[in-house]
Short mmCIF file of N, CA and C in Angstrom, two decimals:
data_model
loop_
_atom_site.label_atom_id
_atom_site.label_comp_id
_atom_site.label_asym_id
_atom_site.label_seq_id
_atom_site.Cartn_x
_atom_site.Cartn_y
_atom_site.Cartn_z
N MET U 1 47.04 167.34 -67.00
CA MET U 1 45.93 168.26 -66.89
C MET U 1 46.22 169.27 -65.76
N PRO U 2 45.75 170.45 -65.93
CA PRO U 2 46.12 171.52 -64.99
C PRO U 2 45.34 171.52 -63.68
N ILE U 3 46.01 172.05 -62.68
CA ILE U 3 45.37 172.39 -61.41
C ILE U 3 45.13 173.90 -61.47
N LYS U 4 43.89 174.31 -61.31
CA LYS U 4 43.57 175.74 -61.33
C LYS U 4 43.72 176.29 -59.92
N GLU U 5 44.82 176.96 -59.69
CA GLU U 5 45.16 177.47 -58.36
C GLU U 5 44.16 178.51 -57.85
N ASP U 6 43.39 179.13 -58.74
CA ASP U 6 42.43 180.15 -58.31
C ASP U 6 41.12 179.55 -57.79
N LEU U 7 40.96 178.24 -57.94
CA LEU U 7 39.77 177.57 -57.41
C LEU U 7 40.01 177.13 -55.97
N PRO U 8 38.95 176.97 -55.18
CA PRO U 8 39.13 176.53 -53.79
C PRO U 8 39.54 175.06 -53.72
N PHE U 9 40.37 174.74 -52.75
CA PHE U 9 40.76 173.36 -52.47
C PHE U 9 39.89 172.84 -51.34
N TYR U 10 39.30 171.66 -51.53
CA TYR U 10 38.47 171.03 -50.51
C TYR U 10 39.15 169.74 -50.07
N PRO U 11 39.63 169.67 -48.83
CA PRO U 11 40.26 168.43 -48.39
C PRO U 11 39.25 167.28 -48.32
N VAL U 12 39.70 166.12 -48.76
CA VAL U 12 38.88 164.92 -48.74
C VAL U 12 39.26 164.11 -47.50
N ARG U 13 38.26 163.58 -46.81
CA ARG U 13 38.49 162.75 -45.61
C ARG U 13 38.60 161.30 -46.07
N ILE U 14 39.80 160.76 -45.96
CA ILE U 14 40.13 159.46 -46.55
C ILE U 14 40.49 158.45 -45.48
N ALA U 15 39.89 157.26 -45.56
CA ALA U 15 40.25 156.13 -44.71
C ALA U 15 41.18 155.21 -45.51
N VAL U 16 42.20 154.69 -44.85
CA VAL U 16 43.18 153.82 -45.50
C VAL U 16 43.05 152.41 -44.92
N LEU U 17 42.86 151.45 -45.81
CA LEU U 17 42.72 150.06 -45.39
C LEU U 17 43.81 149.22 -46.05
N THR U 18 44.63 148.58 -45.23
CA THR U 18 45.61 147.63 -45.74
C THR U 18 45.03 146.23 -45.57
N VAL U 19 45.04 145.48 -46.65
CA VAL U 19 44.55 144.10 -46.64
C VAL U 19 45.77 143.19 -46.70
N SER U 20 46.01 142.48 -45.59
CA SER U 20 47.21 141.64 -45.53
C SER U 20 47.09 140.60 -44.42
N ASP U 21 47.58 139.41 -44.71
CA ASP U 21 47.68 138.36 -43.70
C ASP U 21 48.98 138.44 -42.93
N SER U 22 49.92 139.21 -43.43
CA SER U 22 51.28 139.16 -42.86
C SER U 22 51.79 140.47 -42.27
N ARG U 23 51.10 141.57 -42.48
CA ARG U 23 51.61 142.85 -42.01
C ARG U 23 50.89 143.33 -40.74
N SER U 24 51.65 144.04 -39.92
CA SER U 24 51.06 144.78 -38.81
C SER U 24 51.22 146.26 -39.14
N LEU U 25 50.63 147.11 -38.34
CA LEU U 25 50.74 148.55 -38.58
C LEU U 25 52.20 148.99 -38.59
N ALA U 26 53.03 148.37 -37.75
CA ALA U 26 54.44 148.75 -37.65
C ALA U 26 55.22 148.44 -38.92
N GLU U 27 54.77 147.47 -39.71
CA GLU U 27 55.50 147.10 -40.92
C GLU U 27 54.68 147.32 -42.20
N ASP U 28 53.73 148.20 -42.14
CA ASP U 28 52.84 148.49 -43.27
C ASP U 28 53.42 149.62 -44.12
N ARG U 29 54.42 149.29 -44.92
CA ARG U 29 55.09 150.31 -45.74
C ARG U 29 54.16 150.91 -46.80
N SER U 30 53.31 150.10 -47.39
CA SER U 30 52.38 150.62 -48.41
C SER U 30 51.36 151.56 -47.78
N GLY U 31 50.82 151.16 -46.63
CA GLY U 31 49.89 152.05 -45.93
C GLY U 31 50.57 153.34 -45.51
N ASP U 32 51.81 153.23 -45.02
CA ASP U 32 52.57 154.43 -44.63
C ASP U 32 52.79 155.35 -45.84
N ALA U 33 53.14 154.76 -46.98
CA ALA U 33 53.36 155.56 -48.18
C ALA U 33 52.09 156.28 -48.60
N LEU U 34 50.96 155.60 -48.49
CA LEU U 34 49.69 156.20 -48.85
C LEU U 34 49.32 157.32 -47.88
N VAL U 35 49.46 157.07 -46.59
CA VAL U 35 49.15 158.09 -45.58
C VAL U 35 50.02 159.33 -45.81
N GLY U 36 51.31 159.12 -46.07
CA GLY U 36 52.20 160.25 -46.31
C GLY U 36 51.77 161.08 -47.51
N ARG U 37 51.35 160.43 -48.55
CA ARG U 37 50.92 161.13 -49.76
C ARG U 37 49.60 161.87 -49.52
N ILE U 38 48.68 161.25 -48.82
CA ILE U 38 47.40 161.89 -48.51
C ILE U 38 47.65 163.17 -47.71
N GLU U 39 48.47 163.07 -46.69
CA GLU U 39 48.75 164.25 -45.86
C GLU U 39 49.52 165.32 -46.63
N ALA U 40 50.48 164.91 -47.47
CA ALA U 40 51.24 165.88 -48.27
C ALA U 40 50.35 166.64 -49.23
N ALA U 41 49.25 166.02 -49.67
CA ALA U 41 48.31 166.68 -50.57
C ALA U 41 47.26 167.49 -49.81
N ASN U 42 47.42 167.59 -48.49
CA ASN U 42 46.53 168.37 -47.62
C ASN U 42 45.13 167.80 -47.47
N HIS U 43 45.03 166.49 -47.66
CA HIS U 43 43.78 165.81 -47.35
C HIS U 43 43.86 165.31 -45.90
N ILE U 44 42.78 164.72 -45.42
CA ILE U 44 42.68 164.27 -44.03
C ILE U 44 42.63 162.74 -43.98
N VAL U 45 43.54 162.15 -43.22
CA VAL U 45 43.47 160.71 -42.98
C VAL U 45 42.45 160.53 -41.86
N ALA U 46 41.25 160.11 -42.22
CA ALA U 46 40.13 160.02 -41.29
C ALA U 46 40.21 158.78 -40.41
N ASP U 47 40.82 157.70 -40.92
CA ASP U 47 40.98 156.47 -40.16
C ASP U 47 41.94 155.57 -40.93
N ARG U 48 42.43 154.56 -40.22
CA ARG U 48 43.35 153.61 -40.84
C ARG U 48 43.19 152.27 -40.14
N ALA U 49 43.24 151.19 -40.93
CA ALA U 49 43.09 149.86 -40.36
C ALA U 49 43.82 148.84 -41.23
N ILE U 50 44.08 147.69 -40.62
CA ILE U 50 44.59 146.52 -41.33
C ILE U 50 43.62 145.38 -41.07
N VAL U 51 43.23 144.68 -42.14
CA VAL U 51 42.41 143.49 -42.00
C VAL U 51 43.04 142.36 -42.81
N ILE U 52 42.77 141.14 -42.40
CA ILE U 52 43.31 140.00 -43.13
C ILE U 52 42.54 139.81 -44.43
N ASP U 53 43.11 139.00 -45.31
CA ASP U 53 42.50 138.71 -46.60
C ASP U 53 41.28 137.80 -46.40
N ASP U 54 40.18 138.41 -46.01
CA ASP U 54 38.94 137.69 -45.77
C ASP U 54 37.79 138.59 -46.23
N VAL U 55 37.01 138.12 -47.18
CA VAL U 55 35.97 138.95 -47.78
C VAL U 55 35.03 139.53 -46.72
N ASP U 56 34.56 138.69 -45.80
CA ASP U 56 33.60 139.17 -44.80
C ASP U 56 34.20 140.26 -43.92
N ARG U 57 35.44 140.11 -43.53
CA ARG U 57 36.08 141.13 -42.69
C ARG U 57 36.33 142.42 -43.45
N ILE U 58 36.72 142.30 -44.71
CA ILE U 58 36.92 143.50 -45.53
C ILE U 58 35.59 144.22 -45.71
N VAL U 59 34.54 143.46 -46.05
CA VAL U 59 33.21 144.05 -46.25
C VAL U 59 32.73 144.74 -44.98
N ALA U 60 32.92 144.12 -43.83
CA ALA U 60 32.48 144.72 -42.56
C ALA U 60 33.20 146.04 -42.32
N ARG U 61 34.49 146.08 -42.55
CA ARG U 61 35.26 147.32 -42.36
C ARG U 61 34.78 148.39 -43.34
N LEU U 62 34.58 147.99 -44.60
CA LEU U 62 34.10 148.95 -45.60
C LEU U 62 32.72 149.50 -45.23
N HIS U 63 31.80 148.63 -44.81
CA HIS U 63 30.46 149.10 -44.41
C HIS U 63 30.55 150.13 -43.30
N GLY U 64 31.42 149.89 -42.32
CA GLY U 64 31.58 150.86 -41.22
C GLY U 64 32.01 152.22 -41.73
N TRP U 65 32.93 152.24 -42.65
CA TRP U 65 33.41 153.51 -43.20
C TRP U 65 32.42 154.14 -44.17
N ILE U 66 31.75 153.32 -44.98
CA ILE U 66 30.76 153.84 -45.91
C ILE U 66 29.64 154.55 -45.14
N ASP U 67 29.26 154.01 -44.00
CA ASP U 67 28.18 154.58 -43.20
C ASP U 67 28.63 155.74 -42.32
N ASP U 68 29.92 156.03 -42.27
CA ASP U 68 30.45 157.11 -41.44
C ASP U 68 30.43 158.41 -42.23
N PRO U 69 29.63 159.39 -41.82
CA PRO U 69 29.56 160.66 -42.56
C PRO U 69 30.87 161.45 -42.54
N GLU U 70 31.80 161.05 -41.70
CA GLU U 70 33.09 161.75 -41.63
C GLU U 70 34.12 161.17 -42.60
N ILE U 71 33.72 160.20 -43.42
CA ILE U 71 34.62 159.59 -44.39
C ILE U 71 34.02 159.75 -45.79
N ASP U 72 34.81 160.39 -46.67
CA ASP U 72 34.38 160.62 -48.05
C ASP U 72 34.87 159.54 -49.00
N CYS U 73 35.99 158.92 -48.64
CA CYS U 73 36.69 158.06 -49.57
C CYS U 73 37.48 157.01 -48.79
N VAL U 74 37.59 155.83 -49.36
CA VAL U 74 38.41 154.76 -48.80
C VAL U 74 39.42 154.35 -49.87
N ILE U 75 40.67 154.21 -49.47
CA ILE U 75 41.68 153.67 -50.38
C ILE U 75 42.25 152.42 -49.72
N THR U 76 42.17 151.31 -50.44
CA THR U 76 42.73 150.07 -49.92
C THR U 76 44.04 149.77 -50.63
N THR U 77 44.89 149.03 -49.95
CA THR U 77 46.13 148.55 -50.55
C THR U 77 46.27 147.08 -50.19
N GLY U 78 46.46 146.26 -51.22
CA GLY U 78 46.62 144.83 -51.00
C GLY U 78 45.40 144.03 -51.39
N GLY U 79 45.65 142.76 -51.69
CA GLY U 79 44.58 141.82 -51.98
C GLY U 79 43.99 141.92 -53.36
N THR U 80 44.70 142.56 -54.31
CA THR U 80 44.14 142.73 -55.65
C THR U 80 44.77 141.81 -56.69
N GLY U 81 45.58 140.86 -56.25
CA GLY U 81 46.22 139.94 -57.18
C GLY U 81 45.29 138.82 -57.60
N VAL U 82 45.90 137.72 -58.06
CA VAL U 82 45.10 136.62 -58.60
C VAL U 82 45.19 135.34 -57.78
N THR U 83 45.87 135.38 -56.63
CA THR U 83 45.97 134.17 -55.83
C THR U 83 44.67 133.92 -55.08
N GLY U 84 44.57 132.76 -54.50
CA GLY U 84 43.36 132.39 -53.77
C GLY U 84 43.03 133.31 -52.61
N ARG U 85 44.05 133.90 -51.98
CA ARG U 85 43.83 134.78 -50.83
C ARG U 85 43.51 136.22 -51.23
N ASP U 86 43.70 136.58 -52.49
CA ASP U 86 43.46 137.95 -52.95
C ASP U 86 41.97 138.14 -53.22
N VAL U 87 41.28 138.83 -52.29
CA VAL U 87 39.82 138.93 -52.38
C VAL U 87 39.29 140.37 -52.26
N THR U 88 40.17 141.36 -52.34
CA THR U 88 39.69 142.74 -52.20
C THR U 88 38.68 143.12 -53.29
N PRO U 89 38.92 142.80 -54.57
CA PRO U 89 37.90 143.15 -55.57
C PRO U 89 36.55 142.49 -55.31
N GLU U 90 36.57 141.25 -54.82
CA GLU U 90 35.30 140.57 -54.49
C GLU U 90 34.58 141.28 -53.34
N ALA U 91 35.33 141.78 -52.38
CA ALA U 91 34.73 142.54 -51.28
C ALA U 91 34.10 143.82 -51.80
N LEU U 92 34.78 144.52 -52.69
CA LEU U 92 34.22 145.75 -53.26
C LEU U 92 32.94 145.45 -54.02
N GLN U 93 32.91 144.34 -54.75
CA GLN U 93 31.70 143.99 -55.50
C GLN U 93 30.51 143.79 -54.57
N ARG U 94 30.75 143.38 -53.35
CA ARG U 94 29.66 143.15 -52.40
C ARG U 94 29.12 144.45 -51.80
N VAL U 95 29.85 145.57 -51.94
CA VAL U 95 29.37 146.83 -51.36
C VAL U 95 29.03 147.88 -52.40
N TRP U 96 29.52 147.73 -53.61
CA TRP U 96 29.37 148.84 -54.54
C TRP U 96 27.98 149.02 -55.11
N ASP U 97 27.67 150.31 -55.38
CA ASP U 97 26.48 150.68 -56.13
C ASP U 97 26.85 150.84 -57.60
N LYS U 98 28.02 151.43 -57.82
CA LYS U 98 28.51 151.63 -59.19
C LYS U 98 30.00 151.37 -59.22
N GLU U 99 30.41 150.58 -60.19
CA GLU U 99 31.83 150.37 -60.43
C GLU U 99 32.37 151.56 -61.22
N ILE U 100 33.65 151.85 -61.02
CA ILE U 100 34.35 152.86 -61.81
C ILE U 100 35.42 152.11 -62.62
N PRO U 101 35.04 151.47 -63.73
CA PRO U 101 35.99 150.61 -64.44
C PRO U 101 37.21 151.34 -64.97
N GLY U 102 37.05 152.60 -65.30
CA GLY U 102 38.17 153.36 -65.85
C GLY U 102 39.35 153.46 -64.90
N PHE U 103 39.11 153.38 -63.60
CA PHE U 103 40.23 153.47 -62.65
C PHE U 103 41.20 152.31 -62.83
N GLY U 104 40.69 151.09 -62.83
CA GLY U 104 41.55 149.92 -63.01
C GLY U 104 42.20 149.91 -64.37
N GLU U 105 41.44 150.30 -65.39
CA GLU U 105 41.99 150.35 -66.74
C GLU U 105 43.14 151.34 -66.81
N LEU U 106 42.95 152.55 -66.26
CA LEU U 106 44.00 153.56 -66.29
C LEU U 106 45.19 153.14 -65.44
N PHE U 107 44.92 152.55 -64.28
CA PHE U 107 46.01 152.09 -63.42
C PHE U 107 46.90 151.09 -64.18
N ARG U 108 46.30 150.12 -64.82
CA ARG U 108 47.08 149.11 -65.55
C ARG U 108 47.81 149.71 -66.75
N TRP U 109 47.19 150.66 -67.41
CA TRP U 109 47.83 151.32 -68.55
C TRP U 109 49.07 152.08 -68.09
N LEU U 110 48.94 152.83 -67.00
CA LEU U 110 50.09 153.56 -66.46
C LEU U 110 51.15 152.60 -65.94
N SER U 111 50.72 151.55 -65.28
CA SER U 111 51.63 150.57 -64.71
C SER U 111 52.40 149.81 -65.79
N TYR U 112 51.80 149.61 -66.94
CA TYR U 112 52.44 148.90 -68.03
C TYR U 112 53.76 149.56 -68.43
N ALA U 113 53.80 150.88 -68.41
CA ALA U 113 55.03 151.60 -68.77
C ALA U 113 56.15 151.32 -67.77
N LYS U 114 55.81 150.90 -66.57
CA LYS U 114 56.81 150.68 -65.52
C LYS U 114 57.15 149.21 -65.32
N ILE U 115 56.15 148.33 -65.40
CA ILE U 115 56.42 146.91 -65.12
C ILE U 115 56.03 145.98 -66.27
N GLY U 116 55.69 146.56 -67.40
CA GLY U 116 55.37 145.75 -68.57
C GLY U 116 54.15 144.88 -68.38
N THR U 117 54.20 143.71 -68.98
CA THR U 117 53.02 142.84 -68.97
C THR U 117 52.67 142.30 -67.59
N SER U 118 53.56 142.45 -66.61
CA SER U 118 53.23 142.01 -65.25
C SER U 118 52.02 142.75 -64.69
N THR U 119 51.67 143.89 -65.27
CA THR U 119 50.52 144.65 -64.80
C THR U 119 49.21 143.87 -64.96
N ILE U 120 49.21 142.88 -65.84
CA ILE U 120 48.00 142.09 -66.06
C ILE U 120 47.58 141.33 -64.80
N GLN U 121 48.51 141.14 -63.85
CA GLN U 121 48.19 140.43 -62.61
C GLN U 121 47.46 141.31 -61.60
N SER U 122 47.33 142.59 -61.90
CA SER U 122 46.64 143.51 -60.97
C SER U 122 45.16 143.58 -61.28
N ARG U 123 44.35 143.48 -60.22
CA ARG U 123 42.92 143.68 -60.35
C ARG U 123 42.49 144.95 -59.62
N ALA U 124 43.35 145.99 -59.74
CA ALA U 124 43.00 147.29 -59.16
C ALA U 124 41.62 147.68 -59.68
N THR U 125 40.81 148.24 -58.80
CA THR U 125 39.44 148.58 -59.17
C THR U 125 38.96 149.75 -58.31
N ALA U 126 37.79 150.26 -58.62
CA ALA U 126 37.21 151.36 -57.85
C ALA U 126 35.70 151.33 -57.99
N CYS U 127 35.05 152.02 -57.05
CA CYS U 127 33.59 152.05 -57.06
C CYS U 127 33.09 153.21 -56.22
N VAL U 128 31.78 153.38 -56.29
CA VAL U 128 31.04 154.26 -55.38
C VAL U 128 30.09 153.37 -54.61
N ALA U 129 30.08 153.52 -53.29
CA ALA U 129 29.20 152.75 -52.43
C ALA U 129 28.48 153.71 -51.48
N ARG U 130 27.20 153.86 -51.68
CA ARG U 130 26.37 154.74 -50.84
C ARG U 130 27.03 156.11 -50.64
N GLY U 131 27.52 156.69 -51.71
CA GLY U 131 28.08 158.04 -51.67
C GLY U 131 29.54 158.12 -51.28
N THR U 132 30.20 156.99 -51.09
CA THR U 132 31.61 156.96 -50.71
C THR U 132 32.43 156.36 -51.84
N TYR U 133 33.50 157.03 -52.21
CA TYR U 133 34.42 156.47 -53.20
C TYR U 133 35.29 155.41 -52.53
N ILE U 134 35.56 154.32 -53.24
CA ILE U 134 36.50 153.30 -52.77
C ILE U 134 37.43 152.97 -53.93
N PHE U 135 38.73 153.04 -53.66
CA PHE U 135 39.76 152.72 -54.64
C PHE U 135 40.61 151.60 -54.08
N ALA U 136 40.78 150.52 -54.86
CA ALA U 136 41.57 149.37 -54.42
C ALA U 136 42.86 149.30 -55.22
N LEU U 137 43.97 149.50 -54.52
CA LEU U 137 45.31 149.46 -55.12
C LEU U 137 46.01 148.16 -54.73
N PRO U 138 46.94 147.70 -55.54
CA PRO U 138 47.78 146.58 -55.12
C PRO U 138 48.59 146.93 -53.87
N GLY U 139 49.19 145.91 -53.27
CA GLY U 139 49.85 146.09 -51.98
C GLY U 139 51.30 146.54 -52.00
N SER U 140 51.91 146.70 -53.15
CA SER U 140 53.30 147.15 -53.18
C SER U 140 53.39 148.67 -53.04
N THR U 141 54.50 149.13 -52.51
CA THR U 141 54.68 150.59 -52.39
C THR U 141 54.74 151.23 -53.77
N GLY U 142 55.30 150.53 -54.75
CA GLY U 142 55.32 151.06 -56.11
C GLY U 142 53.93 151.26 -56.66
N ALA U 143 53.05 150.31 -56.42
CA ALA U 143 51.67 150.42 -56.90
C ALA U 143 50.94 151.55 -56.19
N VAL U 144 51.20 151.73 -54.90
CA VAL U 144 50.60 152.84 -54.16
C VAL U 144 51.07 154.17 -54.76
N ARG U 145 52.37 154.27 -55.01
CA ARG U 145 52.90 155.48 -55.64
C ARG U 145 52.23 155.73 -56.99
N ASP U 146 52.15 154.69 -57.82
CA ASP U 146 51.54 154.85 -59.14
C ASP U 146 50.08 155.27 -59.04
N GLY U 147 49.32 154.60 -58.19
CA GLY U 147 47.90 154.91 -58.06
C GLY U 147 47.65 156.31 -57.52
N TRP U 148 48.44 156.70 -56.52
CA TRP U 148 48.25 158.03 -55.94
C TRP U 148 48.85 159.12 -56.83
N ASP U 149 50.14 158.97 -57.16
CA ASP U 149 50.86 160.03 -57.86
C ASP U 149 50.36 160.26 -59.28
N ASP U 150 49.86 159.22 -59.92
CA ASP U 150 49.47 159.35 -61.33
C ASP U 150 47.97 159.49 -61.55
N ILE U 151 47.15 159.17 -60.54
CA ILE U 151 45.70 159.25 -60.72
C ILE U 151 45.02 160.00 -59.58
N LEU U 152 45.11 159.45 -58.38
CA LEU U 152 44.27 159.95 -57.28
C LEU U 152 44.64 161.35 -56.81
N VAL U 153 45.91 161.70 -56.82
CA VAL U 153 46.27 163.05 -56.39
C VAL U 153 45.55 164.11 -57.23
N TYR U 154 45.28 163.78 -58.48
CA TYR U 154 44.58 164.71 -59.36
C TYR U 154 43.06 164.59 -59.22
N GLN U 155 42.55 163.38 -59.27
CA GLN U 155 41.11 163.19 -59.23
C GLN U 155 40.50 163.53 -57.87
N LEU U 156 41.31 163.55 -56.81
CA LEU U 156 40.81 163.95 -55.49
C LEU U 156 41.16 165.40 -55.16
N ASP U 157 41.57 166.16 -56.16
CA ASP U 157 41.86 167.58 -55.98
C ASP U 157 40.74 168.38 -56.65
N SER U 158 40.02 169.14 -55.86
CA SER U 158 38.87 169.90 -56.35
C SER U 158 39.25 170.93 -57.41
N ARG U 159 40.52 171.22 -57.56
CA ARG U 159 40.98 172.22 -58.53
C ARG U 159 41.42 171.60 -59.85
N HIS U 160 41.41 170.29 -59.94
CA HIS U 160 41.86 169.62 -61.16
C HIS U 160 40.84 169.81 -62.29
N MET U 161 41.33 170.18 -63.45
CA MET U 161 40.47 170.43 -64.60
C MET U 161 40.85 169.48 -65.73
N PRO U 162 39.89 169.05 -66.53
CA PRO U 162 38.57 169.65 -66.68
C PRO U 162 37.53 169.13 -65.70
N CYS U 163 37.82 168.05 -64.96
CA CYS U 163 36.87 167.56 -63.98
C CYS U 163 37.59 166.69 -62.96
N ASN U 164 36.89 166.38 -61.86
CA ASN U 164 37.49 165.60 -60.78
C ASN U 164 36.38 164.91 -59.99
N PHE U 165 36.79 163.95 -59.17
CA PHE U 165 35.81 163.23 -58.35
C PHE U 165 35.20 164.11 -57.25
N VAL U 166 35.94 165.08 -56.76
CA VAL U 166 35.48 165.90 -55.63
C VAL U 166 34.24 166.69 -56.01
N GLU U 167 34.23 167.24 -57.20
CA GLU U 167 33.09 168.06 -57.61
C GLU U 167 31.80 167.23 -57.72
N LEU U 168 31.94 165.92 -57.86
CA LEU U 168 30.76 165.05 -57.97
C LEU U 168 30.24 164.57 -56.62
N MET U 169 31.02 164.76 -55.56
CA MET U 169 30.63 164.22 -54.25
C MET U 169 29.23 164.64 -53.80
N PRO U 170 28.83 165.90 -53.95
CA PRO U 170 27.48 166.27 -53.50
C PRO U 170 26.36 165.57 -54.27
N ARG U 171 26.69 165.00 -55.43
CA ARG U 171 25.67 164.40 -56.29
C ARG U 171 25.69 162.87 -56.29
N LEU U 172 26.56 162.26 -55.52
CA LEU U 172 26.71 160.81 -55.58
C LEU U 172 25.46 160.05 -55.12
N MET U 173 24.65 160.64 -54.29
CA MET U 173 23.45 159.96 -53.78
C MET U 173 22.19 160.34 -54.53
N GLU U 174 22.32 161.06 -55.64
CA GLU U 174 21.16 161.45 -56.43
C GLU U 174 20.40 160.23 -56.93
N ARG U 175 19.12 160.39 -57.06
CA ARG U 175 18.27 159.35 -57.66
C ARG U 175 17.50 159.95 -58.79
#
């Protein structure tokens, strides 16, 4: 789908959350890949954090960002698998107002072309929580590339046609 260069570009203020029991900021390759892509697309990295795979801690971090008027969107990496410690989707369920099921469906469809049936192990998901978009990607750098390069770079670009998430931002809190 085309980017209409004659339309204005509105940078999105994005917080990046890595969910991991084993990574520190110094070794967060997936978070680094995401930050690099966000900046290359001329968006703003509003904040960045790492939390362990714990629903309450993830929810607390998300609530802080959802309530921050300087953050439009949160992208998480990690914790979307099927093991006992993978709890990012459960954390999103505790904060969301509306799920965006098409994000996970599209992510797995695109991922299937690259990793085949292994994509079924991903529980990538997305939602809107009190006017803030949240996208949960798996923790591999490949998954971050797929999620950003094939979906989010377009949907977070105000010039993407025929529609995009940015144009809906002023209306997310409508009743």
